[in-house]
Amino acid sequence: MNSCSGKSWPPWSSAFGYFGLGLAGDPTPFLIATVLYMFCVAAFGTMAGAAIPEQASAMQAVALFGFLLVFLLAGLVFPVENIPVGIRWISNIVWGRYYIEIVRDALLQGGGWPAMWPRVASIGSIGGLFYMLAWGKLRRMQLET
């Protein structure tokens, strides 16, 4: 829960205070999506750690899929529309895409729940899928011993 720790307060306070950044609408979709995003990342790491037997390989998988794909295919650097059609479908299962859209809406547009609930639900669904896959793998490992 890094965003709840003391490390995140100086950047947020400078963004809101010094630069005058503010939330454009209802902050609850943003706050709930932040918690779900952290759950999704933790569940993905748990799933990768449970599925891959070697620690170094699991760390590489998390770095490759959890960071590189999210960074490149989420629409932060390149718009999703500019991603080649053959790999654009992958961005539909990248949880960072939906979080970036929620952050942009919270800081710029202020659409609130009517505009953001499908994206919040998508992050929760992807996190739930990762959690269930990790739970199933860990359950089988527990039964084998």
Tab-separated table of C-alpha atoms in Angstrom:
chain	number	residue	atom	x	y	z
A	1	MET	CA	0.000	0.000	0.000
A	2	ASN	CA	2.640	2.416	-1.128
A	3	SER	CA	0.225	5.244	-1.910
A	4	CYS	CA	-0.997	5.225	1.690
A	5	SER	CA	2.515	5.455	3.121
A	6	GLY	CA	4.341	8.630	3.994
A	7	LYS	CA	6.484	8.445	0.852
A	8	SER	CA	3.650	9.523	-1.416
A	9	TRP	CA	2.503	12.558	0.546
A	10	PRO	CA	5.269	15.010	-0.516
A	11	PRO	CA	4.700	14.562	-4.276
A	12	TRP	CA	0.921	14.705	-3.922
A	13	SER	CA	1.011	17.739	-1.653
A	14	SER	CA	3.341	19.573	-4.029
A	15	ALA	CA	1.158	18.633	-7.005
A	16	PHE	CA	-2.002	19.884	-5.325
A	17	GLY	CA	-0.485	22.811	-3.437
A	18	TYR	CA	2.350	24.236	-5.479
A	19	PHE	CA	1.187	23.373	-8.987
A	20	GLY	CA	-2.516	23.880	-8.309
A	21	LEU	CA	-3.534	20.433	-9.524
A	22	GLY	CA	-6.954	19.355	-8.332
A	23	LEU	CA	-9.451	16.597	-8.801
A	24	ALA	CA	-12.026	17.581	-11.388
A	25	GLY	CA	-14.886	15.538	-10.006
A	26	ASP	CA	-15.786	12.854	-7.508
A	27	PRO	CA	-12.582	11.364	-6.026
A	28	THR	CA	-14.093	8.015	-5.005
A	29	PRO	CA	-13.586	6.236	-8.377
A	30	PHE	CA	-9.955	7.352	-8.296
A	31	LEU	CA	-9.408	6.185	-4.711
A	32	ILE	CA	-11.164	2.848	-5.182
A	33	ALA	CA	-9.342	2.256	-8.472
A	34	THR	CA	-6.014	2.978	-6.754
A	35	VAL	CA	-6.678	0.300	-4.137
A	36	LEU	CA	-7.843	-2.146	-6.829
A	37	TYR	CA	-4.777	-1.371	-8.951
A	38	MET	CA	-2.476	-2.187	-6.031
A	39	PHE	CA	-4.451	-5.398	-5.444
A	40	CYS	CA	-4.101	-6.261	-9.130
A	41	VAL	CA	-0.330	-5.738	-9.094
A	42	ALA	CA	0.078	-7.786	-5.907
A	43	ALA	CA	-2.129	-10.577	-7.259
A	44	PHE	CA	-0.146	-10.643	-10.516
A	45	GLY	CA	3.123	-10.941	-8.606
A	46	THR	CA	1.675	-13.699	-6.433
A	47	MET	CA	0.381	-15.524	-9.502
A	48	ALA	CA	3.774	-15.306	-11.226
A	49	GLY	CA	5.595	-16.392	-8.075
A	50	ALA	CA	3.297	-19.368	-7.599
A	51	ALA	CA	3.403	-20.474	-11.226
A	52	ILE	CA	7.159	-20.169	-11.830
A	53	PRO	CA	9.361	-22.355	-9.627
A	54	GLU	CA	12.612	-20.337	-9.768
A	55	GLN	CA	12.703	-16.977	-8.019
A	56	ALA	CA	14.891	-15.300	-10.649
A	57	SER	CA	12.573	-16.413	-13.445
A	58	ALA	CA	9.529	-15.215	-11.538
A	59	MET	CA	11.145	-11.818	-10.999
A	60	GLN	CA	11.951	-11.572	-14.711
A	61	ALA	CA	8.385	-12.485	-15.626
A	62	VAL	CA	7.001	-9.845	-13.286
A	63	ALA	CA	9.438	-7.280	-14.670
A	64	LEU	CA	8.626	-8.162	-18.272
A	65	PHE	CA	4.873	-8.549	-18.082
A	66	GLY	CA	4.097	-6.486	-15.017
A	67	PHE	CA	6.139	-3.453	-15.935
A	68	LEU	CA	7.193	-3.454	-19.579
A	69	LEU	CA	3.860	-4.508	-21.064
A	70	VAL	CA	1.903	-2.233	-18.768
A	71	PHE	CA	4.220	0.663	-19.583
A	72	LEU	CA	4.134	0.161	-23.350
A	73	LEU	CA	0.585	-1.069	-23.946
A	74	ALA	CA	-1.427	0.902	-21.393
A	75	GLY	CA	-1.653	4.083	-23.417
A	76	LEU	CA	0.649	6.156	-21.235
A	77	VAL	CA	3.479	6.538	-23.740
A	78	PHE	CA	1.655	5.717	-26.968
A	79	PRO	CA	-2.083	6.122	-27.555
A	80	VAL	CA	-3.831	2.756	-27.734
A	81	GLU	CA	-5.116	3.676	-31.196
A	82	ASN	CA	-1.502	3.889	-32.457
A	83	ILE	CA	-0.589	0.405	-31.247
A	84	PRO	CA	-0.513	-2.060	-34.175
A	85	VAL	CA	-3.798	-3.899	-34.595
A	86	GLY	CA	-2.164	-7.312	-34.202
A	87	ILE	CA	-1.137	-6.623	-30.610
A	88	ARG	CA	-3.726	-4.025	-29.622
A	89	TRP	CA	-5.956	-6.726	-28.124
A	90	ILE	CA	-3.301	-7.324	-25.454
A	91	SER	CA	-3.938	-3.830	-24.108
A	92	ASN	CA	-7.474	-4.932	-23.214
A	93	ILE	CA	-6.084	-7.230	-20.510
A	94	VAL	CA	-3.432	-4.773	-19.271
A	95	TRP	CA	-4.717	-3.371	-15.980
A	96	GLY	CA	-2.657	-0.187	-16.299
A	97	ARG	CA	-4.698	0.937	-19.301
A	98	TYR	CA	-7.850	1.253	-17.240
A	99	TYR	CA	-6.061	2.916	-14.333
A	100	ILE	CA	-4.507	5.537	-16.606
A	101	GLU	CA	-7.946	6.331	-18.024
A	102	ILE	CA	-9.335	6.692	-14.487
A	103	VAL	CA	-6.492	8.994	-13.415
A	104	ARG	CA	-6.935	11.140	-16.516
A	105	ASP	CA	-10.650	11.379	-15.869
A	106	ALA	CA	-10.193	12.203	-12.184
A	107	LEU	CA	-7.641	14.941	-12.836
A	108	LEU	CA	-8.920	16.412	-16.102
A	109	GLN	CA	-12.529	15.563	-16.954
A	110	GLY	CA	-14.349	14.744	-13.743
A	111	GLY	CA	-16.827	12.256	-15.173
A	112	GLY	CA	-17.252	10.425	-11.865
A	113	TRP	CA	-18.958	7.065	-11.447
A	114	PRO	CA	-21.168	7.175	-14.555
A	115	ALA	CA	-18.105	7.367	-16.786
A	116	MET	CA	-15.651	5.318	-14.743
A	117	TRP	CA	-17.483	2.322	-13.294
A	118	PRO	CA	-16.683	0.005	-16.265
A	119	ARG	CA	-12.965	0.763	-15.919
A	120	VAL	CA	-13.005	0.291	-12.145
A	121	ALA	CA	-14.842	-3.006	-12.662
A	122	SER	CA	-12.259	-4.043	-15.271
A	123	ILE	CA	-9.371	-3.484	-12.864
A	124	GLY	CA	-11.228	-5.420	-10.172
A	125	SER	CA	-12.025	-8.261	-12.575
A	126	ILE	CA	-8.449	-8.572	-13.801
A	127	GLY	CA	-7.189	-8.506	-10.209
A	128	GLY	CA	-9.771	-11.104	-9.216
A	129	LEU	CA	-8.693	-13.336	-12.096
A	130	PHE	CA	-5.040	-13.076	-11.068
A	131	TYR	CA	-5.982	-13.779	-7.452
A	132	MET	CA	-8.044	-16.841	-8.351
A	133	LEU	CA	-5.268	-18.235	-10.562
A	134	ALA	CA	-2.702	-17.703	-7.792
A	135	TRP	CA	-5.030	-19.164	-5.176
A	136	GLY	CA	-5.676	-22.245	-7.313
A	137	LYS	CA	-1.966	-22.831	-7.886
A	138	LEU	CA	-1.088	-22.321	-4.227
A	139	ARG	CA	-3.950	-24.598	-3.187
A	140	ARG	CA	-2.621	-27.383	-5.438
A	141	MET	CA	0.875	-26.853	-4.014
A	142	GLN	CA	-0.511	-27.128	-0.496
A	143	LEU	CA	-2.331	-30.373	-1.292
A	144	GLU	CA	0.785	-31.929	-2.840
A	145	THR	CA	2.877	-31.649	0.332
